[in-house]
PDB file of C-alpha atoms and ligand atoms in Angstrom:
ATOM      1  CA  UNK A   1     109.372  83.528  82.401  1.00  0.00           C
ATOM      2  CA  UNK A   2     106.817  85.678  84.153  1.00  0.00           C
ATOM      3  CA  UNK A   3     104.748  88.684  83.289  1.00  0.00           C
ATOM      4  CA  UNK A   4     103.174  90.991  85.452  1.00  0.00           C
ATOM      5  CA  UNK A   5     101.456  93.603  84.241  1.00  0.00           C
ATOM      6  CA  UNK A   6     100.928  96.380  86.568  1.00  0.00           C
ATOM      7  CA  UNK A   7      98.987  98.903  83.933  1.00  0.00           C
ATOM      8  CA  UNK A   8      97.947  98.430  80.308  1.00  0.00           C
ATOM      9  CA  UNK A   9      95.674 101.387  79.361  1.00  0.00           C
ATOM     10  CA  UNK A  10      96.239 103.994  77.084  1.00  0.00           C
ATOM     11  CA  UNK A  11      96.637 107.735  78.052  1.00  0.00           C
ATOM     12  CA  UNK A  12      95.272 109.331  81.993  1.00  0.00           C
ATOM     13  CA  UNK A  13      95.100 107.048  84.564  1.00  0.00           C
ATOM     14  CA  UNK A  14      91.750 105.768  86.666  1.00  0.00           C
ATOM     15  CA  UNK A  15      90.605 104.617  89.291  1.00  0.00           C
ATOM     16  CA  UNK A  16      90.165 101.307  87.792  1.00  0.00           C
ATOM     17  CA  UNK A  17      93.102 101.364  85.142  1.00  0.00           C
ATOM     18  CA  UNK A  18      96.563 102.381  85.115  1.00  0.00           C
ATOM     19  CA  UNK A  19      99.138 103.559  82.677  1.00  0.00           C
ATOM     20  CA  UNK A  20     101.549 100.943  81.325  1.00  0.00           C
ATOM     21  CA  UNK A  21     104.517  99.371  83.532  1.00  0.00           C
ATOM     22  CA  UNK A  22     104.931  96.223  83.612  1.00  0.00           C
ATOM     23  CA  UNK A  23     107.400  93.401  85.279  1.00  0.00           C
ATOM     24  CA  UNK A  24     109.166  91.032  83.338  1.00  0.00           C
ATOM     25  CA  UNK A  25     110.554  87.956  85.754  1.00  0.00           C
ATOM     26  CA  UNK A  26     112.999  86.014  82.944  1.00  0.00           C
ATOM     27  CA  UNK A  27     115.972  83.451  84.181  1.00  0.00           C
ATOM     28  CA  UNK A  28     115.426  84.663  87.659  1.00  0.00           C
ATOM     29  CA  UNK A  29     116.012  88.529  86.465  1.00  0.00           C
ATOM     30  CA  UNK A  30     113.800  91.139  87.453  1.00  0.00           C
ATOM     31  CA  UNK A  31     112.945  94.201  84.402  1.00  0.00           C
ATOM     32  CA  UNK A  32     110.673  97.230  84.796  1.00  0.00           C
ATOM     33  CA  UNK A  33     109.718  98.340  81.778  1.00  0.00           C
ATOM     34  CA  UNK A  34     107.737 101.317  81.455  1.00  0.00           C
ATOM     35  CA  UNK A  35     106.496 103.344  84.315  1.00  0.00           C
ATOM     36  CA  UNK A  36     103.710 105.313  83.651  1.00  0.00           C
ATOM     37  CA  UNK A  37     101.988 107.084  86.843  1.00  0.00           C
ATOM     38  CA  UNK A  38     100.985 104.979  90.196  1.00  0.00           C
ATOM     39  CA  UNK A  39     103.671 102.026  89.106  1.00  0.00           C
ATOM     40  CA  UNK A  40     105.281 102.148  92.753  1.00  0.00           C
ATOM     41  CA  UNK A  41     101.547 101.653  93.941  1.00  0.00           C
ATOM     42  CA  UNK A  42     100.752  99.262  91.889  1.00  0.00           C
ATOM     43  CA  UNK A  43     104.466  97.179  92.419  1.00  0.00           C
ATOM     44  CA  UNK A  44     102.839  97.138  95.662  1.00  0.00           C
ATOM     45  CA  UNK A  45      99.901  95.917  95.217  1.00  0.00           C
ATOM     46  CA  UNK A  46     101.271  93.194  93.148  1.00  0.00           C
ATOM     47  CA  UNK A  47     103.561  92.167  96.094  1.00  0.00           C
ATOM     48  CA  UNK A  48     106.901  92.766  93.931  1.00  0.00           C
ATOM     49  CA  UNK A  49     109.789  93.882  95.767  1.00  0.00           C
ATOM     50  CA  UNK A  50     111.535  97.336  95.182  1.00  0.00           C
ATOM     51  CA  UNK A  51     115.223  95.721  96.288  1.00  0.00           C
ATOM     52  CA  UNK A  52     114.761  93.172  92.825  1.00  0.00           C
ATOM     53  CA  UNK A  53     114.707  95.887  90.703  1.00  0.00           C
ATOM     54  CA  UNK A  54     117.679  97.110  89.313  1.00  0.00           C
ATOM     55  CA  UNK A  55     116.961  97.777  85.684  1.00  0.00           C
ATOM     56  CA  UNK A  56     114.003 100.321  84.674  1.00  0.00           C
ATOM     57  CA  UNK A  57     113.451 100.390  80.564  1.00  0.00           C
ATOM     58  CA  UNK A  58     111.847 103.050  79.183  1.00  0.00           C
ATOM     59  CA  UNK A  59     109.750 102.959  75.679  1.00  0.00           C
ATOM     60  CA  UNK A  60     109.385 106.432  74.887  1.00  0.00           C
ATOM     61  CA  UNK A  61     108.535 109.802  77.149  1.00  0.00           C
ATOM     62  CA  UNK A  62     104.830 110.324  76.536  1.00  0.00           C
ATOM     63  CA  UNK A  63     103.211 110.667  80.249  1.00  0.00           C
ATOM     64  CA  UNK A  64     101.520 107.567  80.704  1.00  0.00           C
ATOM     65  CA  UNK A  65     104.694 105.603  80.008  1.00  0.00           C
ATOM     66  CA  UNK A  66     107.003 107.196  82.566  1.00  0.00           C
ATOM     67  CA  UNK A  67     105.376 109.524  84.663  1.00  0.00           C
ATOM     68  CA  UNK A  68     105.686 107.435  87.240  1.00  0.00           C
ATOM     69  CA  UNK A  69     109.749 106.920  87.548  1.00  0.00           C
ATOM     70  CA  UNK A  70     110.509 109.983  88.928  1.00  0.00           C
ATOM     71  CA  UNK A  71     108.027 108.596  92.175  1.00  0.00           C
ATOM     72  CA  UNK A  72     110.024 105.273  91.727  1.00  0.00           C
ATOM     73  CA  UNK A  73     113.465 106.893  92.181  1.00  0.00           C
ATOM     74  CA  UNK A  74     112.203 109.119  95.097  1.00  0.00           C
ATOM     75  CA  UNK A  75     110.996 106.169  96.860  1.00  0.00           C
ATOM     76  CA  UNK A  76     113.876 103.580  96.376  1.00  0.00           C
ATOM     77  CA  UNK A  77     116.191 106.850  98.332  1.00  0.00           C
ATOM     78  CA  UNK A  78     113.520 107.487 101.037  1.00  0.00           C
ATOM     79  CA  UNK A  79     113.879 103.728 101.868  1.00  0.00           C
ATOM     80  CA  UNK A  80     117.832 103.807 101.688  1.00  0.00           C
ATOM     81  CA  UNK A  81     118.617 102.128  98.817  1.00  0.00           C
ATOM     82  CA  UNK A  82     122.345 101.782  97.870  1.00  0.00           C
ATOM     83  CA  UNK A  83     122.057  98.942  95.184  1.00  0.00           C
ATOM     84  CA  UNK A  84     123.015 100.766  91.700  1.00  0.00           C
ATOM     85  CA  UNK A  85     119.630 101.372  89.528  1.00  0.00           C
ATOM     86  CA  UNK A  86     119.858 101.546  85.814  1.00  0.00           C
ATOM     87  CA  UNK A  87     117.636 103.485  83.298  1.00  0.00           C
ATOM     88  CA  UNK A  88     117.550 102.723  79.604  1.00  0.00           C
ATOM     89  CA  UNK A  89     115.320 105.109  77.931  1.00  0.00           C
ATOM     90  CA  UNK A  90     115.142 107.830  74.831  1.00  0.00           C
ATOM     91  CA  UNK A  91     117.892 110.686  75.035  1.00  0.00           C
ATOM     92  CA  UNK A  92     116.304 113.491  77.309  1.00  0.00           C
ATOM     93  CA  UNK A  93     115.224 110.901  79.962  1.00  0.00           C
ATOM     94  CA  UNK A  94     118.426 111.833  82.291  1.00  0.00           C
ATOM     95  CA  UNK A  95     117.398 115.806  81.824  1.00  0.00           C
ATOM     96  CA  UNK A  96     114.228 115.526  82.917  1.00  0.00           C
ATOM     97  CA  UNK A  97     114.995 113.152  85.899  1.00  0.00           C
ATOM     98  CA  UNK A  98     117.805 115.022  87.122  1.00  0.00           C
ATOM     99  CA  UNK A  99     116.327 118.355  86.900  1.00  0.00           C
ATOM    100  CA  UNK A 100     113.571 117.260  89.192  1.00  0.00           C
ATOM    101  CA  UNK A 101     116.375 115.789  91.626  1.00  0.00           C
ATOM    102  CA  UNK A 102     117.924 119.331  91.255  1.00  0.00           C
ATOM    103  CA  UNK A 103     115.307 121.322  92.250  1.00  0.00           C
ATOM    104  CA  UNK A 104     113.926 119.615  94.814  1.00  0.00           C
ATOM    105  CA  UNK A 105     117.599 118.961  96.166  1.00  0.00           C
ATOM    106  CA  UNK A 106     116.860 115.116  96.732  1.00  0.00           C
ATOM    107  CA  UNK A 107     119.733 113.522  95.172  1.00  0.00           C
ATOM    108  CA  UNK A 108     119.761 109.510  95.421  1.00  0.00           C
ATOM    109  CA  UNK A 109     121.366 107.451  98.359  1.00  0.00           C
ATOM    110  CA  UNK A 110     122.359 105.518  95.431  1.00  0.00           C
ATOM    111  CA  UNK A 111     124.253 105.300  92.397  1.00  0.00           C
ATOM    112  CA  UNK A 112     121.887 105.873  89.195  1.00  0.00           C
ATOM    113  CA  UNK A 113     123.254 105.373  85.596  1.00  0.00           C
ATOM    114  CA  UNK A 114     121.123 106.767  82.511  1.00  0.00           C
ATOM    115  CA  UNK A 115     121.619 104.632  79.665  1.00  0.00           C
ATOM    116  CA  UNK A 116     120.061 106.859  76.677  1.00  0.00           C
ATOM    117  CA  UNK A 117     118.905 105.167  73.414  1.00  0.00           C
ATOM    118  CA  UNK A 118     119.373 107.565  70.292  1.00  0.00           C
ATOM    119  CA  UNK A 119     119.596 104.817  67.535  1.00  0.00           C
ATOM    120  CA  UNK A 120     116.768 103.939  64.629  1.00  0.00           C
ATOM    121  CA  UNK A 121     118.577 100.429  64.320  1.00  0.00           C
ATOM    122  CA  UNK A 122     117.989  97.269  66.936  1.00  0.00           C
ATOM    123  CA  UNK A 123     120.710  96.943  69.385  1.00  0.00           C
ATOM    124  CA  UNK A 124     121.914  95.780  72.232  1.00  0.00           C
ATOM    125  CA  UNK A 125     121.783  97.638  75.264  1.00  0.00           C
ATOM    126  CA  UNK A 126     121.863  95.222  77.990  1.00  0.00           C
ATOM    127  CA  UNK A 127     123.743  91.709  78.370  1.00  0.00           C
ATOM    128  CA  UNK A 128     125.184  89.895  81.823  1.00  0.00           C
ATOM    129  CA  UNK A 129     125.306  85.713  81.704  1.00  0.00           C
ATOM    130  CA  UNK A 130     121.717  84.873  81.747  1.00  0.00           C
ATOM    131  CA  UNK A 131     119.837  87.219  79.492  1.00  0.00           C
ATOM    132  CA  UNK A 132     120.361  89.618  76.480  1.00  0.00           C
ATOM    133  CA  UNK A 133     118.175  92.636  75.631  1.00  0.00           C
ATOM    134  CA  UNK A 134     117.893  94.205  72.387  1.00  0.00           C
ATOM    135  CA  UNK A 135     115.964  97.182  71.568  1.00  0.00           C
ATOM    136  CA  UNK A 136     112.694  97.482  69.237  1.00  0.00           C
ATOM    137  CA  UNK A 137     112.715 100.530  67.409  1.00  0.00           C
ATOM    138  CA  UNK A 138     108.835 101.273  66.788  1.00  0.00           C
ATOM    139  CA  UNK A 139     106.927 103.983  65.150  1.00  0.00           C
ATOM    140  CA  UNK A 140     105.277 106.898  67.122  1.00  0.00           C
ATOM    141  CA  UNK A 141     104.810 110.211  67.689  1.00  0.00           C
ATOM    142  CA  UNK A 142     107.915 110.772  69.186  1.00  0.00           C
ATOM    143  CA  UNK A 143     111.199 108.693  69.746  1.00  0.00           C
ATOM    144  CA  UNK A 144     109.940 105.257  70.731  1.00  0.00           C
ATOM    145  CA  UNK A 145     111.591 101.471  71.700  1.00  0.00           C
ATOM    146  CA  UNK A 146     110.310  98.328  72.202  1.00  0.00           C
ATOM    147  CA  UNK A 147     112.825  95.797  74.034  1.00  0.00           C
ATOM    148  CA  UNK A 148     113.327  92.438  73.153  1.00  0.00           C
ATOM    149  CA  UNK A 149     114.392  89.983  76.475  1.00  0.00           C
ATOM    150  CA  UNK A 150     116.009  86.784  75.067  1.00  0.00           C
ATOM    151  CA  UNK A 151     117.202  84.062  77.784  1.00  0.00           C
ATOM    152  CA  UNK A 152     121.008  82.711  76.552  1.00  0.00           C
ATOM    153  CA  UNK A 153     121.401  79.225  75.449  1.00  0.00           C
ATOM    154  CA  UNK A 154     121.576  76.914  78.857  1.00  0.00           C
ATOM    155  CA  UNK A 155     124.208  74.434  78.867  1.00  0.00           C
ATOM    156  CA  UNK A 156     123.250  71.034  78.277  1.00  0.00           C
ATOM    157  CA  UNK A 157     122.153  68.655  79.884  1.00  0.00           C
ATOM    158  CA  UNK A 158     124.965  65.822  81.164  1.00  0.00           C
ATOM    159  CA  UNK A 159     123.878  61.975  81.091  1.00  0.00           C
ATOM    160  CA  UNK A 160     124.197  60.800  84.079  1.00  0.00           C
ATOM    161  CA  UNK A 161     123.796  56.996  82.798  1.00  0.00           C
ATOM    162  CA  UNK A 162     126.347  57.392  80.079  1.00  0.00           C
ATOM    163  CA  UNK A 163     128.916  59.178  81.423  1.00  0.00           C
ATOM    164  CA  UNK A 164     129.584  56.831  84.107  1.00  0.00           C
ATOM    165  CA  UNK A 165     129.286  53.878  81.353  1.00  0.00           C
ATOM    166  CA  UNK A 166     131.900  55.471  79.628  1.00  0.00           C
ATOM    167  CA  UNK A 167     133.674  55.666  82.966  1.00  0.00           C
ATOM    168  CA  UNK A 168     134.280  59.446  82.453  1.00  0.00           C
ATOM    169  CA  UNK A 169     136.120  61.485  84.818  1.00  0.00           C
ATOM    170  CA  UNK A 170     134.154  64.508  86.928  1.00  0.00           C
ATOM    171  CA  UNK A 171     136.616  66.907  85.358  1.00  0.00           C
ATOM    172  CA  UNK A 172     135.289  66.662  82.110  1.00  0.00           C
ATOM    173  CA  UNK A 173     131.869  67.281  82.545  1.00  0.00           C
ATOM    174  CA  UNK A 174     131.562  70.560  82.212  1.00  0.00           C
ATOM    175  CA  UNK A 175     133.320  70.063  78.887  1.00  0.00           C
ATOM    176  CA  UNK A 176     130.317  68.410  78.213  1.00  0.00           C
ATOM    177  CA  UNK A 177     128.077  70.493  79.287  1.00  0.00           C
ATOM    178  CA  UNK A 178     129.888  72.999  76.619  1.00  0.00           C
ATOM    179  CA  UNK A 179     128.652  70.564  73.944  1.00  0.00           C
ATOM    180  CA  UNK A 180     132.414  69.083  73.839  1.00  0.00           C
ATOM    181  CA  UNK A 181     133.270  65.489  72.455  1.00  0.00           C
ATOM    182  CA  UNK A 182     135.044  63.420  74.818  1.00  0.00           C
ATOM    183  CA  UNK A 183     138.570  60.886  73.740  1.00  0.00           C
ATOM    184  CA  UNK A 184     138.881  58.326  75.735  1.00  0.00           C
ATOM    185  CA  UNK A 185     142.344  56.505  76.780  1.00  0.00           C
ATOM    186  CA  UNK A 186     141.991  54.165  73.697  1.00  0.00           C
ATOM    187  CA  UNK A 187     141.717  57.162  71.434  1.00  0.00           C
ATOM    188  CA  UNK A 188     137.758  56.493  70.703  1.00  0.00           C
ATOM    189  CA  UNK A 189     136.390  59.581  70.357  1.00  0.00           C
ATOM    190  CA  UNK A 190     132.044  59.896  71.794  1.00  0.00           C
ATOM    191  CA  UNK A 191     130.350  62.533  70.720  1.00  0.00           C
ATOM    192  CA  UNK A 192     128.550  64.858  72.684  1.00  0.00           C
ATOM    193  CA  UNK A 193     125.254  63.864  71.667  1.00  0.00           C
ATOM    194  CA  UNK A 194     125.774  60.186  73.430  1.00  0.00           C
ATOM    195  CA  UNK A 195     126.850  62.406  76.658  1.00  0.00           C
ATOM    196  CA  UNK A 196     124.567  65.132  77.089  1.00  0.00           C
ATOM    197  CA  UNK A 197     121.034  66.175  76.374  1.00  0.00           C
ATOM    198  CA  UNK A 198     119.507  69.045  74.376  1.00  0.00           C
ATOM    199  CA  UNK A 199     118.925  72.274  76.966  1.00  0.00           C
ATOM    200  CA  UNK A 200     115.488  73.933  77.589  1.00  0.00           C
ATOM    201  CA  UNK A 201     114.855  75.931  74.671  1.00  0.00           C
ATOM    202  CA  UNK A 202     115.503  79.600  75.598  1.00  0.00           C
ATOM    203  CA  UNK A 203     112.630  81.732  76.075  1.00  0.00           C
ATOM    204  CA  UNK A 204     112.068  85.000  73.984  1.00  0.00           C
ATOM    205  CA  UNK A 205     109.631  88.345  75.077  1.00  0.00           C
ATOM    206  CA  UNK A 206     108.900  91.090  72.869  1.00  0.00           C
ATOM    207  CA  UNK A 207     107.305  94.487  74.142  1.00  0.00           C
ATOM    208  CA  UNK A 208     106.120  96.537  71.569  1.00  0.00           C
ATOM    209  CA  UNK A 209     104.060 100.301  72.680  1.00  0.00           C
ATOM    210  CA  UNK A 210     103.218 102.839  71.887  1.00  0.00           C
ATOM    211  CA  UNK A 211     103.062 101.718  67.680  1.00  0.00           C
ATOM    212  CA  UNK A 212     101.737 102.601  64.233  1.00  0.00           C
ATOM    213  CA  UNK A 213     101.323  99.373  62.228  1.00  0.00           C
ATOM    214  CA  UNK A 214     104.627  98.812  61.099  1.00  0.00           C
ATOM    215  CA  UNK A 215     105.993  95.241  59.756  1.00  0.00           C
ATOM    216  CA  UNK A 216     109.898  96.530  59.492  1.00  0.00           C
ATOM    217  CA  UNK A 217     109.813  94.916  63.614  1.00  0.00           C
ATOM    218  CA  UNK A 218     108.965  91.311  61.992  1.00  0.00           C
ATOM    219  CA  UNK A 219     112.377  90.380  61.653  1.00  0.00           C
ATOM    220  CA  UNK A 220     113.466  91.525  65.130  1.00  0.00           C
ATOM    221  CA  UNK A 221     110.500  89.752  66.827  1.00  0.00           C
ATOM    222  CA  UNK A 222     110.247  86.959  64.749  1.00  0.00           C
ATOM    223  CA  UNK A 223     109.036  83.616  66.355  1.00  0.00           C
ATOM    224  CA  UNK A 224     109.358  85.278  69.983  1.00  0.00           C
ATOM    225  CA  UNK A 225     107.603  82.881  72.662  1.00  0.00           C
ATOM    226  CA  UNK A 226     105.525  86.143  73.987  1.00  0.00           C
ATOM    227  CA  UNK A 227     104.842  89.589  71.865  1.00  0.00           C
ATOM    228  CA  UNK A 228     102.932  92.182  73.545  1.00  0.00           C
ATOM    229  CA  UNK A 229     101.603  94.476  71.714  1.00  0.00           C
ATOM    230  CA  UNK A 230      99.977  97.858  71.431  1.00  0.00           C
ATOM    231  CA  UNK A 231      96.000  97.176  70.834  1.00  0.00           C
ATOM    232  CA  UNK A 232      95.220 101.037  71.465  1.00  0.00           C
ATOM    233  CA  UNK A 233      91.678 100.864  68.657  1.00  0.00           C
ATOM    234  CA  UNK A 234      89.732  98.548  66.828  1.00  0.00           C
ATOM    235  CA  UNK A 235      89.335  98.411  63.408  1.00  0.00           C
ATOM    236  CA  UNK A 236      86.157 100.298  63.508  1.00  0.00           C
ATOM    237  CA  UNK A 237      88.658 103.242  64.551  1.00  0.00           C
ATOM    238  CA  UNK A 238      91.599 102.742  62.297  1.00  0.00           C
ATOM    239  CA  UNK A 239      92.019 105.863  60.869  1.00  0.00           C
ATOM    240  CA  UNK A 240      92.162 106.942  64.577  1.00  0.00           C
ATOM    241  CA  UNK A 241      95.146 104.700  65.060  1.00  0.00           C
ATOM    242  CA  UNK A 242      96.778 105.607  61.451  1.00  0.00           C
ATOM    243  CA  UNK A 243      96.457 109.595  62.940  1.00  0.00           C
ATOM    244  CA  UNK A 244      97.813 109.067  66.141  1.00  0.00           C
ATOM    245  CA  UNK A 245     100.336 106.285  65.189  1.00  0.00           C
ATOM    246  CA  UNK A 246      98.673 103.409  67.428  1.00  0.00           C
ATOM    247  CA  UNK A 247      97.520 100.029  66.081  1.00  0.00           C
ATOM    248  CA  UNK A 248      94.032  98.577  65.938  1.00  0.00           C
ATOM    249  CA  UNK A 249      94.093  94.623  67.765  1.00  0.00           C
ATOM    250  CA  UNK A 250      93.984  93.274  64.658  1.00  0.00           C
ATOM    251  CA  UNK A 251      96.916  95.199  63.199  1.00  0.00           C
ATOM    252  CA  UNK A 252      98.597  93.743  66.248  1.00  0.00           C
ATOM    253  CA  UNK A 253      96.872  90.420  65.513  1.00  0.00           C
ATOM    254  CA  UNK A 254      98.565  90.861  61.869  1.00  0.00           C
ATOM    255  CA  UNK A 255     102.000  91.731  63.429  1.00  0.00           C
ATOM    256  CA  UNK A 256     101.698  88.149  65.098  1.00  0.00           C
ATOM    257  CA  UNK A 257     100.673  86.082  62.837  1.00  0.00           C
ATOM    258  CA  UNK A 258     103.207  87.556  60.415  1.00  0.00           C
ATOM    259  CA  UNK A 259     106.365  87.238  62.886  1.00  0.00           C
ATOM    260  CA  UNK A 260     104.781  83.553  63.763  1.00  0.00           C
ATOM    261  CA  UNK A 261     104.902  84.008  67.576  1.00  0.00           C
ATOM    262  CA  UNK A 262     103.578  81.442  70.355  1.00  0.00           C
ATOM    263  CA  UNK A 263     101.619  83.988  72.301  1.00  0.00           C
ATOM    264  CA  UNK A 264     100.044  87.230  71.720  1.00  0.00           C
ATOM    265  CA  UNK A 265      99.343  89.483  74.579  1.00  0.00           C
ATOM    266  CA  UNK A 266      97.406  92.257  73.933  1.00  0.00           C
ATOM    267  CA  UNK A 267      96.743  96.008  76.337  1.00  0.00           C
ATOM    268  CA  UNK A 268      97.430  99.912  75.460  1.00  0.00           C
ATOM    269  CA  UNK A 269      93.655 100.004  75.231  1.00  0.00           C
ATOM    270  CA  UNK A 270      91.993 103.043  74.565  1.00  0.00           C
ATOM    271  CA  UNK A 271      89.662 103.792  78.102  1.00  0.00           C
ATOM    272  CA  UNK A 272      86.872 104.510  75.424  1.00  0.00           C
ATOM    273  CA  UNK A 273      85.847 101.065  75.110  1.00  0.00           C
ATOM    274  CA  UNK A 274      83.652  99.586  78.162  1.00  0.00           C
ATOM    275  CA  UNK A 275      84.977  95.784  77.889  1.00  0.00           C
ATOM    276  CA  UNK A 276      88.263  94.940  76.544  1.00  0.00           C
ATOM    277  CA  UNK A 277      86.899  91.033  75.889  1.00  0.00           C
ATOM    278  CA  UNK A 278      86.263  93.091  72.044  1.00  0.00           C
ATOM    279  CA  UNK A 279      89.649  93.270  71.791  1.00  0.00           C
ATOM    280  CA  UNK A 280      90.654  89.710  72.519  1.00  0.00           C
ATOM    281  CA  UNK A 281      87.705  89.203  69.835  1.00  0.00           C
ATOM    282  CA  UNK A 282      88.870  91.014  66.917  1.00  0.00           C
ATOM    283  CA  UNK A 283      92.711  89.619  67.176  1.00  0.00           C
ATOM    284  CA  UNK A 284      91.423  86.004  67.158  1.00  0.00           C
ATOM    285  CA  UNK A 285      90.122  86.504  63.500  1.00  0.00           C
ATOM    286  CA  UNK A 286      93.556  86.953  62.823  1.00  0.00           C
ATOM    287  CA  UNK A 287      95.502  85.082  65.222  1.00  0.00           C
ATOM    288  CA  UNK A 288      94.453  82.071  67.737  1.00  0.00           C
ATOM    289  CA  UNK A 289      96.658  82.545  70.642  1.00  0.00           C
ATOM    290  CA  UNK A 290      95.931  86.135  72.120  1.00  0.00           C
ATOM    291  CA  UNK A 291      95.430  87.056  76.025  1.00  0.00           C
ATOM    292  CA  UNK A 292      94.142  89.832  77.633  1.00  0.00           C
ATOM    293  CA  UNK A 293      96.867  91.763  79.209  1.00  0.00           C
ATOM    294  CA  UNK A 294      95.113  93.804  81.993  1.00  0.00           C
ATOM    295  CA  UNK A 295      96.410  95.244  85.324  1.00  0.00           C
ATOM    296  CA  UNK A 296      97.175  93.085  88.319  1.00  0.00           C
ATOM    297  CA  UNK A 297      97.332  90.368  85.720  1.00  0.00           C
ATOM    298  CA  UNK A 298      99.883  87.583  85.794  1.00  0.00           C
ATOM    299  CA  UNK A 299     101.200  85.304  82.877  1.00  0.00           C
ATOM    300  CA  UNK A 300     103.462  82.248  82.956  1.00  0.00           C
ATOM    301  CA  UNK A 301     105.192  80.911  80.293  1.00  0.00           C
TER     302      UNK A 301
HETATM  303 ZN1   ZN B   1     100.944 105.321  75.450  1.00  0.00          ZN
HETATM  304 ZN1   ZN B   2     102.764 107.222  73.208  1.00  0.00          ZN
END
């Protein structure tokens, strides 16, 4: 599982930060979630192909979380795409985009399919053979979605050694691989655990922004291998957060140690602080394992 994370600051873009998008590599899968402005800039800066993406998820439709698709879509037609693009994102995400495709009368070489999220209950709103994603609903201003990408269960592992012991025909290994018991001629009967070994766990990533506070995502999230999450304030500006519905890094801090996740990984900052190390700071009073998101940053987990 890889993270890139093309932007992770809060509100107008910079010269030195961007708005959030980020790209989530999982089981060989390529997601774009968020795309706040200068994403197709910085997708190139960060070397990631535009042909690999073919699913664009959308948290909510404040500016600096998808002011940038509408440059995205443009750009994938200018260079002749025909591969079908997907967009998962609040209801009123396919009005916008399409009027500006209207009126500029620059319609898509491709085929592009708005999938629009309306619910206040987790679902699912993606699936294929390798990877399930659920949404997050979070509380904000306005409509707003986290998305939770969760690998499916690999098969397991065959044993090489004891299957040929056993003298086990090639036909039946993918039985195995199911988790299947094998009988042999004489009737005995070897379980699958003699046969096969446990799979790679599968990995979990949670992104939560833009969010208040709000411990009703705990059960969705819990135990997750990766949670990033909003870190918009400190403390020392909490009623800030409470007003605007953002969290402080050690509400998000809170959040993690609550839902007992591996890794915390931490951006949305607010452009008023010089040196987001104080960030990083405040979580691990809270919680031990928290990174730095930041932009042009890559994680692997
Ligand atoms: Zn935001
Ligand atoms: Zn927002």
């Amino acid at each position: 599982m890889k993270l890139t994370i093309l932007g992770c600051y809060a509100a107008t873009p910079r010269t030195i930060t961007n708005p959030t998008s980020q790209v989530l590599e999982i089981k060989n899968r390529l997601f774009l979630i968020d795309c706040g402005e200068g994403t197709q800039v910085q997708l190139r800066k960060n070397k990631v192909k535009f042909s690999k993406i073919n699913h664009i998820f959308i948290s909510h439709l404040h500016g600096d979380h998808f002011y940038g698709l509408i440059g995205v879509i443009s750009t994938f037609a200018l260079l002749g795409r025909t591969t079908d693009l997907h967009i998962y994102g609040p209801k009123g995400v396919k009005e916008i985009i399409t009027l500006q495709l209207k009126l500029s009368n620059s319609w898509t070489t491709y085929n592009l399919f708005f999938h629009e999220l309306e619910s206040n209950e987790s679902e699912v709103i993606f699936e294929d053979n390798r990877v399930v994603v659920k949404t997050i609903p979070l509380k904000h201003r306005i409509y707003t979605n986290g998305f939770l990408f969760e690998e499916k269960p690999a098969e397991r592992k065959l044993n090489v050694e004891a299957v040929e012991n056993y003298n086990i025909h090639i036909a039946y290994y993918q039985k195995i691989k199911n988790g299947g018991d094998i009988t042999l001629d004489d009737g005995t009967v070897i379980e699958n655990e003699k046969l096969s070994f446990d799979p790679i766990p599968p990995q979990r990533y949670a992104f939560c922004s833009d969010t208040v506070y709000n411990e009703a995502i705990i059960p969705i999230i819990k135990e997750v291998d990766v949670l990033y999450h909003e870190a918009t304030f400190l403390e020392s500006e909490a009623a800030l957060a409470q007003k605007t519905l953002h969290s402080t890094a050690k509400e998000a801090a809170t959040i993690a140690l609550k839902a007992n996740v591996k890794q915390l990984v931490l951006g949305h900052y607010s452009t008023r602080y010089g040196d987001i190390n104080v960030f990083k700071q405040e979580a691990e009073t809270i919680f031990p394992n928290v990174l730095s998101g930041d932009d042009g940053t890559c994680f692997e987990f």
